[in-house]
């Protein structure tokens, strides 16, 4: 009985192994290459798949999702003979699992080497300044070459990005000095423009202030002259309305004489001939000044021209 039990156990184990090898579960976004006696037969897609045990074998399981592969910095010589280190990142996706398995031994290594050679070819036709400012152009050219070359491998290159472009240290120092000089220059220009604008605004403000001040003074002078004219007209009208006689006018003449003689610099002053007539009229009203009035009257009758008299010294 023992040999029969052993045989049964062996058969159960073989059946279990056969079932495991027969049923193949492929995850989503994955594919598997099936070979029969070393020859490609089919590609298993996602889901439950049945294969012939011990005859069909799974050669390779491939992830169909988009992959990201960073490559280490690569030294590249520019057109002006400067060595720059460039880091690249490749975004690719396997579209044909069979081609990716049988058309190329290692598509990752192949993409890396193709990227390096293409990058050196593109950068070799550019100078350093253009290399630093033409990332989009480099990415587009690199992607076009890679996509065309990897198409027969069953791989589609979706994007190519340059992570960093590092020029030599001496060039970096020179670029930093140049950038600092440019910033200082722009700052000086902006400061000069600010000072110039400030001076222009200040000059315009002063000009406007002078114009307004002049206009104000002109209006004030006009108003002052108008007020004085109005005062003269009022006095003139009041005098004529009051109908003054000769005595009042003579008295007013006498009141104006001290004002005419005011000031230390007035050594010579003029007495109008009308004062004689005023004194004559005043002498008629005040008998005490008759002799003086007569003298003045005689001098006043001598002519209409004003008399010049020396002002008595104050000393």
PDB file of C-alpha atoms in Angstrom:
ATOM      1  CA  UNK A   1       0.000   0.000   0.000  1.00  0.00           C
ATOM      2  CA  UNK A   2       2.813   2.395   0.683  1.00  0.00           C
ATOM      3  CA  UNK A   3       4.067   2.560  -2.951  1.00  0.00           C
ATOM      4  CA  UNK A   4       0.538   3.330  -4.142  1.00  0.00           C
ATOM      5  CA  UNK A   5       0.210   6.181  -1.659  1.00  0.00           C
ATOM      6  CA  UNK A   6       3.535   7.632  -2.718  1.00  0.00           C
ATOM      7  CA  UNK A   7       2.493   7.483  -6.383  1.00  0.00           C
ATOM      8  CA  UNK A   8      -0.793   9.207  -5.599  1.00  0.00           C
ATOM      9  CA  UNK A   9       0.979  11.952  -3.718  1.00  0.00           C
ATOM     10  CA  UNK A  10       3.367  12.492  -6.632  1.00  0.00           C
ATOM     11  CA  UNK A  11       0.445  12.685  -9.066  1.00  0.00           C
ATOM     12  CA  UNK A  12      -1.353  15.236  -6.907  1.00  0.00           C
ATOM     13  CA  UNK A  13       1.751  17.387  -6.725  1.00  0.00           C
ATOM     14  CA  UNK A  14       2.238  17.194 -10.507  1.00  0.00           C
ATOM     15  CA  UNK A  15      -1.387  18.156 -11.117  1.00  0.00           C
ATOM     16  CA  UNK A  16      -1.060  21.098  -8.733  1.00  0.00           C
ATOM     17  CA  UNK A  17       2.101  22.287 -10.460  1.00  0.00           C
ATOM     18  CA  UNK A  18       0.448  21.859 -13.856  1.00  0.00           C
ATOM     19  CA  UNK A  19      -2.488  23.953 -12.763  1.00  0.00           C
ATOM     20  CA  UNK A  20      -0.179  26.689 -11.496  1.00  0.00           C
ATOM     21  CA  UNK A  21       1.710  26.735 -14.795  1.00  0.00           C
ATOM     22  CA  UNK A  22      -1.495  26.597 -16.819  1.00  0.00           C
ATOM     23  CA  UNK A  23      -3.193  29.607 -15.239  1.00  0.00           C
ATOM     24  CA  UNK A  24      -1.303  32.887 -15.681  1.00  0.00           C
ATOM     25  CA  UNK A  25      -2.667  36.118 -14.192  1.00  0.00           C
ATOM     26  CA  UNK A  26      -1.231  39.261 -15.819  1.00  0.00           C
ATOM     27  CA  UNK A  27      -1.649  42.565 -13.912  1.00  0.00           C
ATOM     28  CA  UNK A  28      -3.197  45.645 -15.481  1.00  0.00           C
ATOM     29  CA  UNK A  29      -0.882  47.726 -17.708  1.00  0.00           C
ATOM     30  CA  UNK A  30       1.449  44.765 -18.113  1.00  0.00           C
ATOM     31  CA  UNK A  31       2.202  42.185 -20.804  1.00  0.00           C
ATOM     32  CA  UNK A  32       3.981  38.843 -20.929  1.00  0.00           C
ATOM     33  CA  UNK A  33       5.862  37.142 -23.771  1.00  0.00           C
ATOM     34  CA  UNK A  34       5.086  33.435 -24.239  1.00  0.00           C
ATOM     35  CA  UNK A  35       7.569  31.089 -25.937  1.00  0.00           C
ATOM     36  CA  UNK A  36       6.992  27.526 -26.946  1.00  0.00           C
ATOM     37  CA  UNK A  37      10.146  25.487 -27.162  1.00  0.00           C
ATOM     38  CA  UNK A  38      12.129  28.731 -27.312  1.00  0.00           C
ATOM     39  CA  UNK A  39      10.061  30.337 -30.069  1.00  0.00           C
ATOM     40  CA  UNK A  40       7.722  33.299 -29.663  1.00  0.00           C
ATOM     41  CA  UNK A  41       4.089  32.267 -29.821  1.00  0.00           C
ATOM     42  CA  UNK A  42       1.986  35.102 -28.387  1.00  0.00           C
ATOM     43  CA  UNK A  43       1.736  38.015 -25.977  1.00  0.00           C
ATOM     44  CA  UNK A  44      -0.396  37.682 -22.872  1.00  0.00           C
ATOM     45  CA  UNK A  45      -2.468  40.733 -21.994  1.00  0.00           C
ATOM     46  CA  UNK A  46      -3.848  41.781 -18.609  1.00  0.00           C
ATOM     47  CA  UNK A  47      -6.206  39.289 -16.979  1.00  0.00           C
ATOM     48  CA  UNK A  48      -6.506  35.496 -16.679  1.00  0.00           C
ATOM     49  CA  UNK A  49      -4.631  33.540 -19.364  1.00  0.00           C
ATOM     50  CA  UNK A  50      -4.272  29.783 -20.029  1.00  0.00           C
ATOM     51  CA  UNK A  51      -1.007  28.330 -21.318  1.00  0.00           C
ATOM     52  CA  UNK A  52       0.203  24.787 -21.936  1.00  0.00           C
ATOM     53  CA  UNK A  53       2.213  23.684 -18.920  1.00  0.00           C
ATOM     54  CA  UNK A  54       5.764  22.448 -19.389  1.00  0.00           C
ATOM     55  CA  UNK A  55       5.543  23.484 -23.066  1.00  0.00           C
ATOM     56  CA  UNK A  56       4.800  27.220 -22.983  1.00  0.00           C
ATOM     57  CA  UNK A  57       7.056  29.418 -20.863  1.00  0.00           C
ATOM     58  CA  UNK A  58       6.901  33.080 -19.852  1.00  0.00           C
ATOM     59  CA  UNK A  59       9.947  34.794 -21.375  1.00  0.00           C
ATOM     60  CA  UNK A  60       9.509  38.332 -20.090  1.00  0.00           C
ATOM     61  CA  UNK A  61       7.007  40.468 -18.195  1.00  0.00           C
ATOM     62  CA  UNK A  62       6.961  44.093 -19.381  1.00  0.00           C
ATOM     63  CA  UNK A  63       5.430  47.131 -17.685  1.00  0.00           C
ATOM     64  CA  UNK A  64       3.411  49.135 -20.228  1.00  0.00           C
ATOM     65  CA  UNK A  65       3.158  52.261 -18.072  1.00  0.00           C
ATOM     66  CA  UNK A  66       5.140  55.412 -18.825  1.00  0.00           C
ATOM     67  CA  UNK A  67       8.586  55.190 -17.303  1.00  0.00           C
ATOM     68  CA  UNK A  68      10.957  57.921 -16.127  1.00  0.00           C
ATOM     69  CA  UNK A  69      14.679  57.324 -16.463  1.00  0.00           C
ATOM     70  CA  UNK A  70      17.247  59.914 -15.303  1.00  0.00           C
ATOM     71  CA  UNK A  71      20.682  59.731 -16.894  1.00  0.00           C
ATOM     72  CA  UNK A  72      23.860  60.855 -15.140  1.00  0.00           C
ATOM     73  CA  UNK A  73      25.587  64.100 -16.248  1.00  0.00           C
ATOM     74  CA  UNK A  74      27.296  63.825 -19.593  1.00  0.00           C
ATOM     75  CA  UNK A  75      30.227  66.042 -20.666  1.00  0.00           C
ATOM     76  CA  UNK A  76      29.449  67.768 -23.954  1.00  0.00           C
ATOM     77  CA  UNK A  77      31.637  70.155 -25.974  1.00  0.00           C
ATOM     78  CA  UNK A  78      29.967  73.264 -27.391  1.00  0.00           C
ATOM     79  CA  UNK A  79      30.789  74.989 -30.657  1.00  0.00           C
ATOM     80  CA  UNK A  80      33.066  77.480 -28.867  1.00  0.00           C
ATOM     81  CA  UNK A  81      35.086  74.586 -27.329  1.00  0.00           C
ATOM     82  CA  UNK A  82      33.662  74.726 -23.813  1.00  0.00           C
ATOM     83  CA  UNK A  83      32.828  71.585 -21.860  1.00  0.00           C
ATOM     84  CA  UNK A  84      29.419  71.564 -20.178  1.00  0.00           C
ATOM     85  CA  UNK A  85      27.785  68.818 -18.119  1.00  0.00           C
ATOM     86  CA  UNK A  86      24.171  68.092 -19.018  1.00  0.00           C
ATOM     87  CA  UNK A  87      21.677  66.028 -16.997  1.00  0.00           C
ATOM     88  CA  UNK A  88      18.809  64.508 -18.967  1.00  0.00           C
ATOM     89  CA  UNK A  89      15.528  62.811 -18.064  1.00  0.00           C
ATOM     90  CA  UNK A  90      13.688  60.554 -20.518  1.00  0.00           C
ATOM     91  CA  UNK A  91       9.955  59.770 -20.354  1.00  0.00           C
ATOM     92  CA  UNK A  92       9.211  56.678 -22.440  1.00  0.00           C
ATOM     93  CA  UNK A  93       6.543  54.004 -22.783  1.00  0.00           C
ATOM     94  CA  UNK A  94       6.620  50.487 -24.232  1.00  0.00           C
ATOM     95  CA  UNK A  95       4.017  50.159 -26.979  1.00  0.00           C
ATOM     96  CA  UNK A  96       5.047  46.761 -28.382  1.00  0.00           C
ATOM     97  CA  UNK A  97       6.176  44.158 -25.851  1.00  0.00           C
ATOM     98  CA  UNK A  98       7.389  41.754 -28.537  1.00  0.00           C
ATOM     99  CA  UNK A  99       9.622  44.362 -30.249  1.00  0.00           C
ATOM    100  CA  UNK A 100      10.970  45.581 -26.900  1.00  0.00           C
ATOM    101  CA  UNK A 101      11.944  41.971 -26.113  1.00  0.00           C
ATOM    102  CA  UNK A 102      13.395  40.752 -29.420  1.00  0.00           C
ATOM    103  CA  UNK A 103      14.478  43.901 -31.339  1.00  0.00           C
ATOM    104  CA  UNK A 104      16.978  45.192 -28.802  1.00  0.00           C
ATOM    105  CA  UNK A 105      18.924  43.483 -26.040  1.00  0.00           C
ATOM    106  CA  UNK A 106      18.489  46.281 -23.442  1.00  0.00           C
ATOM    107  CA  UNK A 107      16.323  49.168 -24.522  1.00  0.00           C
ATOM    108  CA  UNK A 108      17.223  51.237 -21.429  1.00  0.00           C
ATOM    109  CA  UNK A 109      20.927  51.122 -22.229  1.00  0.00           C
ATOM    110  CA  UNK A 110      20.196  51.698 -25.897  1.00  0.00           C
ATOM    111  CA  UNK A 111      18.122  54.818 -25.124  1.00  0.00           C
ATOM    112  CA  UNK A 112      20.859  56.146 -22.840  1.00  0.00           C
ATOM    113  CA  UNK A 113      23.622  55.775 -25.400  1.00  0.00           C
ATOM    114  CA  UNK A 114      21.439  57.195 -28.156  1.00  0.00           C
ATOM    115  CA  UNK A 115      20.616  60.174 -25.948  1.00  0.00           C
ATOM    116  CA  UNK A 116      24.296  60.868 -25.243  1.00  0.00           C
ATOM    117  CA  UNK A 117      25.367  60.720 -28.893  1.00  0.00           C
ATOM    118  CA  UNK A 118      22.415  62.801 -30.096  1.00  0.00           C
ATOM    119  CA  UNK A 119      22.968  65.373 -27.359  1.00  0.00           C
ATOM    120  CA  UNK A 120      26.622  65.766 -28.286  1.00  0.00           C
ATOM    121  CA  UNK A 121      25.672  66.218 -31.919  1.00  0.00           C
ATOM    122  CA  UNK A 122      23.092  68.920 -31.123  1.00  0.00           C
ATOM    123  CA  UNK A 123      25.197  70.835 -28.575  1.00  0.00           C
ATOM    124  CA  UNK A 124      28.236  70.659 -30.854  1.00  0.00           C
ATOM    125  CA  UNK A 125      26.475  73.032 -33.264  1.00  0.00           C
ATOM    126  CA  UNK A 126      25.649  75.637 -30.587  1.00  0.00           C
ATOM    127  CA  UNK A 127      27.728  78.064 -28.593  1.00  0.00           C
ATOM    128  CA  UNK A 128      27.469  78.311 -24.817  1.00  0.00           C
ATOM    129  CA  UNK A 129      25.069  81.234 -24.733  1.00  0.00           C
ATOM    130  CA  UNK A 130      22.669  79.602 -27.157  1.00  0.00           C
ATOM    131  CA  UNK A 131      22.925  76.307 -25.276  1.00  0.00           C
ATOM    132  CA  UNK A 132      21.904  77.965 -22.020  1.00  0.00           C
ATOM    133  CA  UNK A 133      18.921  79.743 -23.594  1.00  0.00           C
ATOM    134  CA  UNK A 134      17.659  77.059 -26.009  1.00  0.00           C
ATOM    135  CA  UNK A 135      16.434  74.254 -23.785  1.00  0.00           C
ATOM    136  CA  UNK A 136      13.129  73.913 -25.599  1.00  0.00           C
ATOM    137  CA  UNK A 137      14.890  73.696 -28.936  1.00  0.00           C
ATOM    138  CA  UNK A 138      17.315  71.048 -27.618  1.00  0.00           C
ATOM    139  CA  UNK A 139      14.475  69.052 -26.055  1.00  0.00           C
ATOM    140  CA  UNK A 140      12.451  69.062 -29.271  1.00  0.00           C
ATOM    141  CA  UNK A 141      15.422  68.025 -31.428  1.00  0.00           C
ATOM    142  CA  UNK A 142      16.461  65.285 -29.003  1.00  0.00           C
ATOM    143  CA  UNK A 143      12.931  63.930 -28.720  1.00  0.00           C
ATOM    144  CA  UNK A 144      12.517  63.800 -32.502  1.00  0.00           C
ATOM    145  CA  UNK A 145      15.700  61.772 -32.973  1.00  0.00           C
ATOM    146  CA  UNK A 146      14.952  59.393 -30.080  1.00  0.00           C
ATOM    147  CA  UNK A 147      11.343  58.820 -31.087  1.00  0.00           C
ATOM    148  CA  UNK A 148      12.344  57.961 -34.637  1.00  0.00           C
ATOM    149  CA  UNK A 149      15.132  55.582 -33.547  1.00  0.00           C
ATOM    150  CA  UNK A 150      13.177  53.827 -30.774  1.00  0.00           C
ATOM    151  CA  UNK A 151      10.041  53.305 -32.825  1.00  0.00           C
ATOM    152  CA  UNK A 152      11.297  49.988 -34.232  1.00  0.00           C
ATOM    153  CA  UNK A 153      12.074  48.837 -30.661  1.00  0.00           C
ATOM    154  CA  UNK A 154       8.432  49.179 -29.702  1.00  0.00           C
ATOM    155  CA  UNK A 155       9.130  52.231 -27.503  1.00  0.00           C
ATOM    156  CA  UNK A 156       7.654  55.720 -27.715  1.00  0.00           C
ATOM    157  CA  UNK A 157       9.629  58.613 -26.224  1.00  0.00           C
ATOM    158  CA  UNK A 158       7.080  61.059 -24.845  1.00  0.00           C
ATOM    159  CA  UNK A 159       9.314  63.751 -23.382  1.00  0.00           C
ATOM    160  CA  UNK A 160      12.956  64.663 -23.014  1.00  0.00           C
ATOM    161  CA  UNK A 161      13.990  67.181 -20.384  1.00  0.00           C
ATOM    162  CA  UNK A 162      17.340  68.754 -19.587  1.00  0.00           C
ATOM    163  CA  UNK A 163      17.580  68.941 -15.804  1.00  0.00           C
ATOM    164  CA  UNK A 164      20.733  71.005 -15.626  1.00  0.00           C
ATOM    165  CA  UNK A 165      23.363  72.570 -17.867  1.00  0.00           C
ATOM    166  CA  UNK A 166      26.522  73.259 -15.886  1.00  0.00           C
ATOM    167  CA  UNK A 167      29.297  75.264 -17.597  1.00  0.00           C
ATOM    168  CA  UNK A 168      32.869  75.310 -16.220  1.00  0.00           C
ATOM    169  CA  UNK A 169      33.515  77.099 -12.932  1.00  0.00           C
ATOM    170  CA  UNK A 170      35.522  79.894 -14.548  1.00  0.00           C
ATOM    171  CA  UNK A 171      32.718  80.549 -16.997  1.00  0.00           C
ATOM    172  CA  UNK A 172      30.201  80.605 -14.159  1.00  0.00           C
ATOM    173  CA  UNK A 173      32.285  83.207 -12.313  1.00  0.00           C
ATOM    174  CA  UNK A 174      32.524  85.353 -15.452  1.00  0.00           C
ATOM    175  CA  UNK A 175      28.784  85.070 -16.028  1.00  0.00           C
ATOM    176  CA  UNK A 176      28.049  86.069 -12.449  1.00  0.00           C
ATOM    177  CA  UNK A 177      30.308  89.132 -12.759  1.00  0.00           C
ATOM    178  CA  UNK A 178      28.647  90.094 -16.023  1.00  0.00           C
ATOM    179  CA  UNK A 179      25.187  89.710 -14.521  1.00  0.00           C
ATOM    180  CA  UNK A 180      26.216  91.755 -11.491  1.00  0.00           C
ATOM    181  CA  UNK A 181      27.591  94.498 -13.751  1.00  0.00           C
ATOM    182  CA  UNK A 182      24.368  94.501 -15.784  1.00  0.00           C
ATOM    183  CA  UNK A 183      22.258  94.779 -12.636  1.00  0.00           C
ATOM    184  CA  UNK A 184      24.425  97.649 -11.336  1.00  0.00           C
ATOM    185  CA  UNK A 185      24.109  99.378 -14.695  1.00  0.00           C
ATOM    186  CA  UNK A 186      20.339  99.024 -14.717  1.00  0.00           C
ATOM    187  CA  UNK A 187      20.161 100.259 -11.132  1.00  0.00           C
ATOM    188  CA  UNK A 188      22.264 103.330 -12.003  1.00  0.00           C
ATOM    189  CA  UNK A 189      20.085 104.044 -15.044  1.00  0.00           C
ATOM    190  CA  UNK A 190      16.915 103.755 -13.007  1.00  0.00           C
ATOM    191  CA  UNK A 191      18.329 106.008 -10.306  1.00  0.00           C
ATOM    192  CA  UNK A 192      19.353 108.614 -12.897  1.00  0.00           C
ATOM    193  CA  UNK A 193      15.919 108.434 -14.476  1.00  0.00           C
ATOM    194  CA  UNK A 194      14.342 108.911 -11.060  1.00  0.00           C
ATOM    195  CA  UNK A 195      16.504 111.959 -10.299  1.00  0.00           C
ATOM    196  CA  UNK A 196      15.770 113.404 -13.741  1.00  0.00           C
ATOM    197  CA  UNK A 197      12.041 112.893 -13.332  1.00  0.00           C
ATOM    198  CA  UNK A 198      12.181 114.412  -9.853  1.00  0.00           C
ATOM    199  CA  UNK A 199      13.999 117.496 -11.147  1.00  0.00           C
ATOM    200  CA  UNK A 200      11.501 117.874 -13.997  1.00  0.00           C
ATOM    201  CA  UNK A 201       8.568 117.635 -11.617  1.00  0.00           C
ATOM    202  CA  UNK A 202      10.200 120.080  -9.192  1.00  0.00           C
ATOM    203  CA  UNK A 203      10.861 122.574 -12.027  1.00  0.00           C
ATOM    204  CA  UNK A 204       7.317 122.235 -13.290  1.00  0.00           C
ATOM    205  CA  UNK A 205       6.021 122.755  -9.766  1.00  0.00           C
ATOM    206  CA  UNK A 206       8.130 125.886  -9.291  1.00  0.00           C
ATOM    207  CA  UNK A 207       7.035 127.196 -12.685  1.00  0.00           C
ATOM    208  CA  UNK A 208       3.405 126.602 -11.866  1.00  0.00           C
ATOM    209  CA  UNK A 209       3.884 128.201  -8.456  1.00  0.00           C
ATOM    210  CA  UNK A 210       5.476 131.312  -9.992  1.00  0.00           C
ATOM    211  CA  UNK A 211       2.693 131.537 -12.557  1.00  0.00           C
ATOM    212  CA  UNK A 212       0.038 131.284  -9.875  1.00  0.00           C
ATOM    213  CA  UNK A 213       1.894 133.780  -7.673  1.00  0.00           C
ATOM    214  CA  UNK A 214       2.200 136.233 -10.573  1.00  0.00           C
ATOM    215  CA  UNK A 215      -1.459 135.822 -11.407  1.00  0.00           C
ATOM    216  CA  UNK A 216      -2.354 136.385  -7.768  1.00  0.00           C
ATOM    217  CA  UNK A 217      -0.197 139.516  -7.563  1.00  0.00           C
ATOM    218  CA  UNK A 218      -1.680 140.831 -10.804  1.00  0.00           C
ATOM    219  CA  UNK A 219      -5.211 140.259  -9.551  1.00  0.00           C
ATOM    220  CA  UNK A 220      -4.302 141.838  -6.193  1.00  0.00           C
ATOM    221  CA  UNK A 221      -2.791 144.896  -7.932  1.00  0.00           C
ATOM    222  CA  UNK A 222      -5.843 145.183 -10.136  1.00  0.00           C
ATOM    223  CA  UNK A 223      -8.145 144.949  -7.129  1.00  0.00           C
ATOM    224  CA  UNK A 224      -5.979 147.434  -5.222  1.00  0.00           C
ATOM    225  CA  UNK A 225      -5.999 149.883  -8.125  1.00  0.00           C
ATOM    226  CA  UNK A 226      -9.724 149.441  -8.510  1.00  0.00           C
ATOM    227  CA  UNK A 227     -10.169 150.104  -4.775  1.00  0.00           C
ATOM    228  CA  UNK A 228      -8.016 153.223  -4.927  1.00  0.00           C
ATOM    229  CA  UNK A 229      -9.899 154.449  -7.972  1.00  0.00           C
ATOM    230  CA  UNK A 230     -13.173 153.796  -6.194  1.00  0.00           C
ATOM    231  CA  UNK A 231     -11.867 155.704  -3.153  1.00  0.00           C
ATOM    232  CA  UNK A 232     -10.823 158.654  -5.317  1.00  0.00           C
ATOM    233  CA  UNK A 233     -14.188 158.652  -7.038  1.00  0.00           C
ATOM    234  CA  UNK A 234     -15.928 158.497  -3.684  1.00  0.00           C
ATOM    235  CA  UNK A 235     -13.862 161.401  -2.287  1.00  0.00           C
ATOM    236  CA  UNK A 236     -14.324 163.383  -5.474  1.00  0.00           C
ATOM    237  CA  UNK A 237     -18.055 162.816  -5.423  1.00  0.00           C
ATOM    238  CA  UNK A 238     -18.190 163.681  -1.713  1.00  0.00           C
ATOM    239  CA  UNK A 239     -16.289 166.929  -2.277  1.00  0.00           C
ATOM    240  CA  UNK A 240     -18.507 167.944  -5.125  1.00  0.00           C
ATOM    241  CA  UNK A 241     -21.576 166.911  -3.228  1.00  0.00           C
ATOM    242  CA  UNK A 242     -20.444 169.023  -0.228  1.00  0.00           C
ATOM    243  CA  UNK A 243     -19.752 172.086  -2.445  1.00  0.00           C
ATOM    244  CA  UNK A 244     -16.703 173.300  -0.403  1.00  0.00           C
ATOM    245  CA  UNK A 245     -15.919 177.025  -0.290  1.00  0.00           C
ATOM    246  CA  UNK A 246     -12.556 178.789  -0.537  1.00  0.00           C
ATOM    247  CA  UNK A 247     -12.018 178.801   3.218  1.00  0.00           C
ATOM    248  CA  UNK A 248     -12.188 175.016   3.503  1.00  0.00           C
ATOM    249  CA  UNK A 249      -9.804 174.550   0.615  1.00  0.00           C
ATOM    250  CA  UNK A 250      -7.359 177.025   2.151  1.00  0.00           C
ATOM    251  CA  UNK A 251      -7.470 175.122   5.407  1.00  0.00           C
ATOM    252  CA  UNK A 252      -6.789 171.827   3.596  1.00  0.00           C
ATOM    253  CA  UNK A 253      -3.780 173.388   1.847  1.00  0.00           C
ATOM    254  CA  UNK A 254      -2.313 174.412   5.175  1.00  0.00           C
ATOM    255  CA  UNK A 255      -2.780 170.886   6.539  1.00  0.00           C
ATOM    256  CA  UNK A 256      -0.871 169.403   3.587  1.00  0.00           C
ATOM    257  CA  UNK A 257       2.202 171.646   4.035  1.00  0.00           C
ATOM    258  CA  UNK A 258       3.743 169.614   6.921  1.00  0.00           C
ATOM    259  CA  UNK A 259       3.399 166.410   4.891  1.00  0.00           C
ATOM    260  CA  UNK A 260       5.147 168.036   1.958  1.00  0.00           C
ATOM    261  CA  UNK A 261       8.064 169.015   4.199  1.00  0.00           C
ATOM    262  CA  UNK A 262       8.421 165.526   5.787  1.00  0.00           C
ATOM    263  CA  UNK A 263      11.734 163.688   5.441  1.00  0.00           C
ATOM    264  CA  UNK A 264      15.338 164.662   6.171  1.00  0.00           C
ATOM    265  CA  UNK A 265      16.325 164.354   2.525  1.00  0.00           C
ATOM    266  CA  UNK A 266      13.887 167.031   1.370  1.00  0.00           C
ATOM    267  CA  UNK A 267      16.196 170.055   1.123  1.00  0.00           C
ATOM    268  CA  UNK A 268      14.113 171.750  -1.574  1.00  0.00           C
ATOM    269  CA  UNK A 269      10.338 171.732  -1.865  1.00  0.00           C
ATOM    270  CA  UNK A 270       7.882 173.553  -4.119  1.00  0.00           C
ATOM    271  CA  UNK A 271       4.969 175.686  -3.037  1.00  0.00           C
ATOM    272  CA  UNK A 272       2.191 175.889  -5.646  1.00  0.00           C
ATOM    273  CA  UNK A 273       0.920 179.313  -6.592  1.00  0.00           C
ATOM    274  CA  UNK A 274      -2.584 178.282  -5.522  1.00  0.00           C
ATOM    275  CA  UNK A 275      -1.463 178.433  -1.880  1.00  0.00           C
ATOM    276  CA  UNK A 276      -1.287 182.235  -2.160  1.00  0.00           C
ATOM    277  CA  UNK A 277      -4.923 182.299  -3.127  1.00  0.00           C
ATOM    278  CA  UNK A 278      -5.697 179.910  -0.284  1.00  0.00           C
ATOM    279  CA  UNK A 279      -3.855 182.097   2.194  1.00  0.00           C
ATOM    280  CA  UNK A 280      -5.635 185.164   0.818  1.00  0.00           C
ATOM    281  CA  UNK A 281      -8.952 183.507   1.378  1.00  0.00           C
ATOM    282  CA  UNK A 282      -7.924 182.307   4.806  1.00  0.00           C
ATOM    283  CA  UNK A 283      -6.704 185.829   5.768  1.00  0.00           C
ATOM    284  CA  UNK A 284     -10.104 187.167   4.957  1.00  0.00           C
ATOM    285  CA  UNK A 285     -11.558 184.726   7.483  1.00  0.00           C
ATOM    286  CA  UNK A 286      -8.864 185.171  10.108  1.00  0.00           C
ATOM    287  CA  UNK A 287      -7.733 188.802  10.489  1.00  0.00           C
ATOM    288  CA  UNK A 288      -4.630 187.867  12.494  1.00  0.00           C
ATOM    289  CA  UNK A 289      -2.876 186.541   9.412  1.00  0.00           C
ATOM    290  CA  UNK A 290      -3.625 189.566   7.188  1.00  0.00           C
ATOM    291  CA  UNK A 291      -0.040 190.855   6.825  1.00  0.00           C
ATOM    292  CA  UNK A 292       1.294 187.411   5.981  1.00  0.00           C
ATOM    293  CA  UNK A 293      -1.543 186.777   3.640  1.00  0.00           C
ATOM    294  CA  UNK A 294      -0.910 190.024   1.869  1.00  0.00           C
ATOM    295  CA  UNK A 295       2.745 189.139   1.358  1.00  0.00           C
ATOM    296  CA  UNK A 296       1.806 185.777   0.105  1.00  0.00           C
ATOM    297  CA  UNK A 297      -0.811 187.245  -2.100  1.00  0.00           C
ATOM    298  CA  UNK A 298       1.658 189.623  -3.693  1.00  0.00           C
ATOM    299  CA  UNK A 299       4.013 186.774  -4.335  1.00  0.00           C
ATOM    300  CA  UNK A 300       1.155 184.696  -5.594  1.00  0.00           C
ATOM    301  CA  UNK A 301       0.122 187.415  -8.078  1.00  0.00           C
ATOM    302  CA  UNK A 302       3.595 187.625  -9.484  1.00  0.00           C
ATOM    303  CA  UNK A 303       2.937 184.604 -11.713  1.00  0.00           C
ATOM    304  CA  UNK A 304       1.496 181.151 -12.043  1.00  0.00           C
ATOM    305  CA  UNK A 305       4.838 179.383 -11.834  1.00  0.00           C
ATOM    306  CA  UNK A 306       5.571 177.614  -8.497  1.00  0.00           C
ATOM    307  CA  UNK A 307       8.139 179.143  -6.180  1.00  0.00           C
ATOM    308  CA  UNK A 308      11.284 177.279  -5.100  1.00  0.00           C
ATOM    309  CA  UNK A 309      12.172 177.791  -1.456  1.00  0.00           C
ATOM    310  CA  UNK A 310      14.982 176.308   0.534  1.00  0.00           C
ATOM    311  CA  UNK A 311      13.795 174.084   3.347  1.00  0.00           C
ATOM    312  CA  UNK A 312      15.067 175.368   6.679  1.00  0.00           C
ATOM    313  CA  UNK A 313      17.641 173.144   8.223  1.00  0.00           C
ATOM    314  CA  UNK A 314      16.354 170.910  10.995  1.00  0.00           C
ATOM    315  CA  UNK A 315      19.641 171.247  12.819  1.00  0.00           C
TER     316      UNK A 315
END
